Short mmCIF file of C-alpha atoms in Angstrom, two decimals:
data_model
loop_
_atom_site.label_atom_id
_atom_site.label_comp_id
_atom_site.label_asym_id
_atom_site.label_seq_id
_atom_site.Cartn_x
_atom_site.Cartn_y
_atom_site.Cartn_z
CA UNK E 14 -0.04 -0.01 0.02
CA UNK E 15 1.25 3.56 -0.60
CA UNK E 16 2.46 5.49 2.35
CA UNK E 17 1.43 9.02 3.33
CA UNK E 18 3.82 11.01 5.48
CA UNK E 19 2.09 13.50 7.79
CA UNK E 20 3.83 16.71 8.81
CA UNK E 21 4.17 17.39 12.55
CA UNK E 22 1.29 19.99 12.79
CA UNK E 23 -1.23 17.51 11.35
CA UNK E 24 -0.24 14.44 13.40
CA UNK E 25 -2.61 15.31 16.24
CA UNK E 26 -5.48 14.89 13.70
CA UNK E 27 -4.05 11.57 12.41
CA UNK E 28 -3.94 9.59 15.61
CA UNK E 29 -0.40 10.93 16.34
CA UNK E 30 0.90 8.87 13.38
CA UNK E 31 3.87 10.22 11.23
CA UNK E 32 3.17 7.72 8.39
CA UNK E 33 -0.09 6.14 7.27
CA UNK E 34 -0.30 3.15 4.97
CA UNK E 35 -3.42 3.65 2.86
CA UNK E 36 -5.15 1.86 -0.03
CA UNK E 37 -5.47 3.84 -3.29
CA UNK E 38 -4.40 3.79 -6.91
CA UNK E 39 -3.95 7.51 -7.25
CA UNK E 40 -3.24 10.46 -4.96
CA UNK E 41 -6.98 11.46 -4.62
CA UNK E 42 -7.89 7.97 -3.41
CA UNK E 43 -5.01 7.91 -0.89
CA UNK E 44 -6.06 11.30 0.54
CA UNK E 45 -9.68 10.16 0.63
CA UNK E 46 -8.67 7.02 2.54
CA UNK E 47 -6.76 9.21 4.99
CA UNK E 48 -9.74 11.46 5.78
CA UNK E 49 -12.01 8.43 6.03
CA UNK E 50 -9.71 6.91 8.57
CA UNK E 51 -9.08 10.19 10.42
CA UNK E 52 -12.07 12.57 9.72
CA UNK E 53 -10.48 15.36 11.75
CA UNK E 54 -7.84 15.68 9.06
CA UNK E 55 -10.43 16.78 6.52
CA UNK E 56 -10.87 20.46 7.58
CA UNK E 57 -7.12 20.94 7.63
CA UNK E 58 -6.56 19.43 4.16
CA UNK E 59 -9.64 20.65 2.26
CA UNK E 60 -11.59 23.95 2.13
CA UNK E 61 -15.39 24.06 2.22
CA UNK E 62 -15.50 23.57 -1.56
CA UNK E 63 -13.63 20.23 -1.27
CA UNK E 64 -10.46 21.71 -2.83
CA UNK E 65 -7.07 21.18 -1.23
CA UNK E 66 -6.17 24.22 0.87
CA UNK E 67 -3.69 26.58 -0.82
CA UNK E 68 -0.90 25.87 1.67
CA UNK E 69 -1.34 22.10 1.40
CA UNK E 70 1.09 20.55 -1.07
CA UNK E 71 1.56 16.87 -1.90
CA UNK E 72 4.79 15.45 -3.06
CA UNK E 73 5.48 12.10 -4.59
CA UNK E 74 9.09 11.59 -3.41
CA UNK E 75 10.71 14.88 -4.25
CA UNK E 76 8.24 15.92 -6.96
CA UNK E 77 5.24 18.14 -6.34
CA UNK E 78 2.15 16.38 -7.78
CA UNK E 79 1.29 19.65 -9.52
CA UNK E 80 4.21 18.85 -11.85
CA UNK E 81 2.78 15.43 -12.43
CA UNK E 82 -0.92 14.66 -12.95
CA UNK E 83 -2.09 16.39 -9.77
CA UNK E 84 -4.62 14.40 -7.71
CA UNK E 85 -4.92 11.99 -10.59
CA UNK E 86 -1.26 10.97 -10.38
CA UNK E 87 -1.20 7.13 -10.28
CA UNK E 88 0.69 5.38 -7.55
CA UNK E 89 2.68 2.25 -7.25
CA UNK E 90 2.40 -0.14 -4.36
CA UNK E 91 5.57 1.21 -2.53
CA UNK E 92 5.26 4.90 -3.34
CA UNK E 93 5.57 7.47 -0.55
CA UNK E 94 3.47 10.64 -0.62
CA UNK E 95 4.36 13.64 1.56
CA UNK E 96 2.04 16.40 2.68
CA UNK E 97 4.19 19.51 2.89
CA UNK E 98 2.74 22.89 3.96
CA UNK E 99 4.00 26.10 2.37
CA UNK E 100 4.32 29.01 4.80
CA UNK E 101 3.32 32.59 4.30
CA UNK E 102 2.80 35.66 6.44
CA UNK E 103 3.30 39.33 6.63
CA UNK J 23 3.21 26.79 26.51
CA UNK J 24 6.94 27.32 26.49
CA UNK J 25 9.64 27.37 23.81
CA UNK J 26 13.31 27.12 24.84
CA UNK J 27 15.69 28.90 22.53
CA UNK J 28 19.53 29.01 23.02
CA UNK J 29 20.87 32.53 23.22
CA UNK J 30 23.18 31.80 20.30
CA UNK J 31 20.25 30.88 18.09
CA UNK J 32 18.27 33.96 19.13
CA UNK J 33 21.30 36.07 18.28
CA UNK J 34 21.48 34.48 14.83
CA UNK J 35 17.77 34.99 14.20
CA UNK J 36 18.14 38.68 15.19
CA UNK J 37 21.20 39.06 12.95
CA UNK J 38 19.26 37.49 10.06
CA UNK J 39 16.39 40.02 10.61
CA UNK J 40 18.93 42.89 10.52
CA UNK J 41 20.56 41.56 7.38
CA UNK J 42 17.21 41.19 5.66
CA UNK J 43 16.08 44.71 6.63
CA UNK J 44 14.12 46.54 5.10
CA UNK J 45 12.67 43.32 3.79
CA UNK J 46 11.27 40.56 5.89
CA UNK J 47 13.64 37.69 6.65
CA UNK J 48 12.37 34.13 7.50
CA UNK J 49 13.46 30.64 8.24
CA UNK J 50 12.70 27.44 10.09
CA UNK J 51 13.38 26.41 13.71
CA UNK J 52 14.29 22.76 14.15
CA UNK J 53 14.17 21.05 17.46
CA UNK J 54 12.52 18.53 19.75
CA UNK J 55 9.48 18.20 21.98
CA UNK J 56 10.05 17.12 25.49
CA UNK J 57 7.22 16.64 27.93
CA UNK J 58 5.08 19.14 26.00
CA UNK J 59 7.83 21.81 25.87
CA UNK J 60 9.71 22.79 22.79
CA UNK J 61 13.50 22.93 22.54
CA UNK J 62 15.04 24.61 19.54
CA UNK J 63 18.45 23.19 18.50
CA UNK J 64 19.03 24.48 15.05
CA UNK J 65 17.76 26.95 12.38
CA UNK J 66 17.58 26.99 8.59
CA UNK J 67 17.77 30.43 7.06
CA UNK J 68 15.65 30.54 3.80
CA UNK J 69 15.21 32.95 0.94
CA UNK J 70 12.02 35.01 1.22
CA UNK J 71 10.30 33.75 -1.94
CA UNK J 72 7.92 36.63 -2.30
CA UNK J 73 8.38 38.96 -5.28
CA UNK J 74 10.81 41.90 -4.76
CA UNK J 75 8.17 44.66 -4.21
CA UNK J 76 6.31 42.70 -1.55
CA UNK J 77 9.16 41.48 0.60
CA UNK J 78 9.06 44.52 2.96
CA UNK J 79 5.73 43.30 4.49
CA UNK J 80 5.29 39.70 3.23
CA UNK J 81 7.23 36.47 3.36
CA UNK J 82 6.83 33.08 1.71
CA UNK J 83 8.57 29.79 2.31
CA UNK J 84 7.79 27.55 -0.61
CA UNK J 85 6.70 23.92 -0.37
CA UNK J 86 10.01 22.96 -2.03
CA UNK J 87 11.96 24.73 0.80
CA UNK J 88 9.70 23.14 3.42
CA UNK J 89 10.44 19.68 1.83
CA UNK J 90 14.15 20.42 2.07
CA UNK J 91 13.55 21.51 5.67
CA UNK J 92 11.74 18.33 6.54
CA UNK J 93 14.51 16.22 5.01
CA UNK J 94 17.20 18.19 6.79
CA UNK J 95 15.33 17.93 10.09
CA UNK J 96 14.94 14.17 9.62
CA UNK J 97 18.66 13.81 8.88
CA UNK J 98 19.44 15.63 12.12
CA UNK J 99 16.85 13.63 14.19
CA UNK J 100 14.88 16.83 14.75
CA UNK J 101 11.38 18.14 13.65
CA UNK J 102 10.32 21.51 12.24
CA UNK J 103 9.02 23.16 15.40
CA UNK J 104 8.24 26.54 13.96
CA UNK J 105 8.93 29.49 11.66
CA UNK J 106 10.65 32.75 12.40
CA UNK J 107 10.19 35.97 10.48
CA UNK J 108 10.94 39.63 10.99
CA UNK J 109 8.64 42.68 11.03
CA UNK J 110 10.69 45.61 9.69
CA UNK J 111 9.71 48.81 11.60
CA UNK J 112 6.62 47.11 13.02
CA UNK J 113 5.77 45.46 16.34
CA UNK J 114 6.38 41.80 16.98
CA UNK J 115 2.70 41.02 16.93
CA UNK J 116 1.08 38.70 14.34
CA UNK J 117 -0.68 40.61 11.60
CA UNK J 118 -4.14 39.67 10.22
CA UNK J 119 -2.33 38.32 7.15
CA UNK J 120 -0.17 36.15 9.55
CA UNK J 121 -3.39 34.68 11.10
CA UNK J 122 -4.98 34.00 7.71
CA UNK J 123 -2.04 31.97 6.46
CA UNK J 124 -0.73 30.39 9.68
CA UNK J 125 -0.98 26.73 10.48
CA UNK J 126 -1.98 25.58 14.06
CA UNK J 127 0.67 23.82 16.09
CA UNK J 128 3.78 25.61 14.69
CA UNK J 129 5.59 28.24 16.84
CA UNK J 130 5.71 31.60 14.99
CA UNK J 131 8.61 33.68 16.27
CA UNK J 132 8.30 37.29 15.23
CA UNK J 133 11.24 39.72 15.56
CA UNK J 134 10.71 43.43 15.45
CA UNK J 135 13.54 45.20 13.50
CA UNK J 136 13.47 48.93 13.97
CA UNK J 137 15.60 51.15 11.65
CA UNK J 138 17.75 48.04 10.88
CA UNK J 139 18.25 47.06 14.52
CA UNK J 140 16.62 43.91 15.95
CA UNK J 141 14.62 44.98 19.02
CA UNK J 142 12.91 41.96 20.51
CA UNK J 143 11.10 38.70 19.63
CA UNK J 144 7.89 37.14 20.80
CA UNK J 145 6.51 33.70 19.92
CA UNK J 146 2.92 32.82 19.01
CA UNK J 147 0.72 29.79 18.23
CA UNK J 148 -2.44 29.73 16.27
CA UNK J 149 -5.36 28.16 18.06
CA UNK J 150 -7.01 25.08 16.45
CA UNK J 151 -10.12 27.01 15.46
CA UNK J 152 -7.79 29.53 13.65
CA UNK J 153 -9.50 32.48 15.46
CA UNK J 154 -6.51 33.91 17.25
CA UNK J 155 -2.85 33.55 18.24
CA UNK J 156 -1.83 32.74 21.81
CA UNK J 157 1.59 33.95 22.96
CA UNK J 158 3.96 31.30 24.15
CA UNK J 159 6.65 32.00 26.72
CA UNK J 160 10.22 32.16 25.36
CA UNK J 161 12.87 30.79 27.68
CA UNK J 162 16.36 31.78 26.64
CA UNK J 163 18.79 28.94 27.51
CA UNK J 164 22.58 29.00 27.77
CA UNK J 165 23.31 25.92 25.62
CA UNK J 166 26.10 25.69 23.07
CA UNK J 167 24.80 24.66 19.65
CA UNK J 168 26.74 23.32 16.67
#
């Protein structure tokens, strides 16, 4: 199963886990499986319109999925996804 | 809520704020959690990725820089505990823009830099409901860091 690495700020909403093993053939399915297992994650990953929040980025290895096929990026059995926040302020 | 910061690291963060003046400087604080308290052991100074005309009152750390930060932290056996940034000629209070873009859990250390000289720093954490920041106590510790 693909692995999903959770950044420290989101671990309290993912049962304290740093890595989740989740079923899914593409990025969208893995993220859906994550919020199904840990519903509290949902509001931190998605906005009210069901879109990923602007500061939530997903990497497959070292590649941003935006440079691949986005949420439709297909995954292999041993792939590792990382949720990486971008940080802004003023 | 308490964050422990070695004097040497606080000096480096202040120096970075002064070097970045009149723009905002920013970076990551790496460290450990021990019994609910935060201990900073290292910093990563990063480029402010905002466009040139906006860097005096805005900062951006890209996802690519955060990924590098996560990998570097893992290599050192540490975690990203928080983010520091400077407020040139403004108080070390979080702005409304800071609140809109902040992520709960992280420590946000803000340094006020007045006329190019770092004045003081305060640290803040966003509440889970994203409504407001709460100040966390900074404890300066006399620990040598690499």
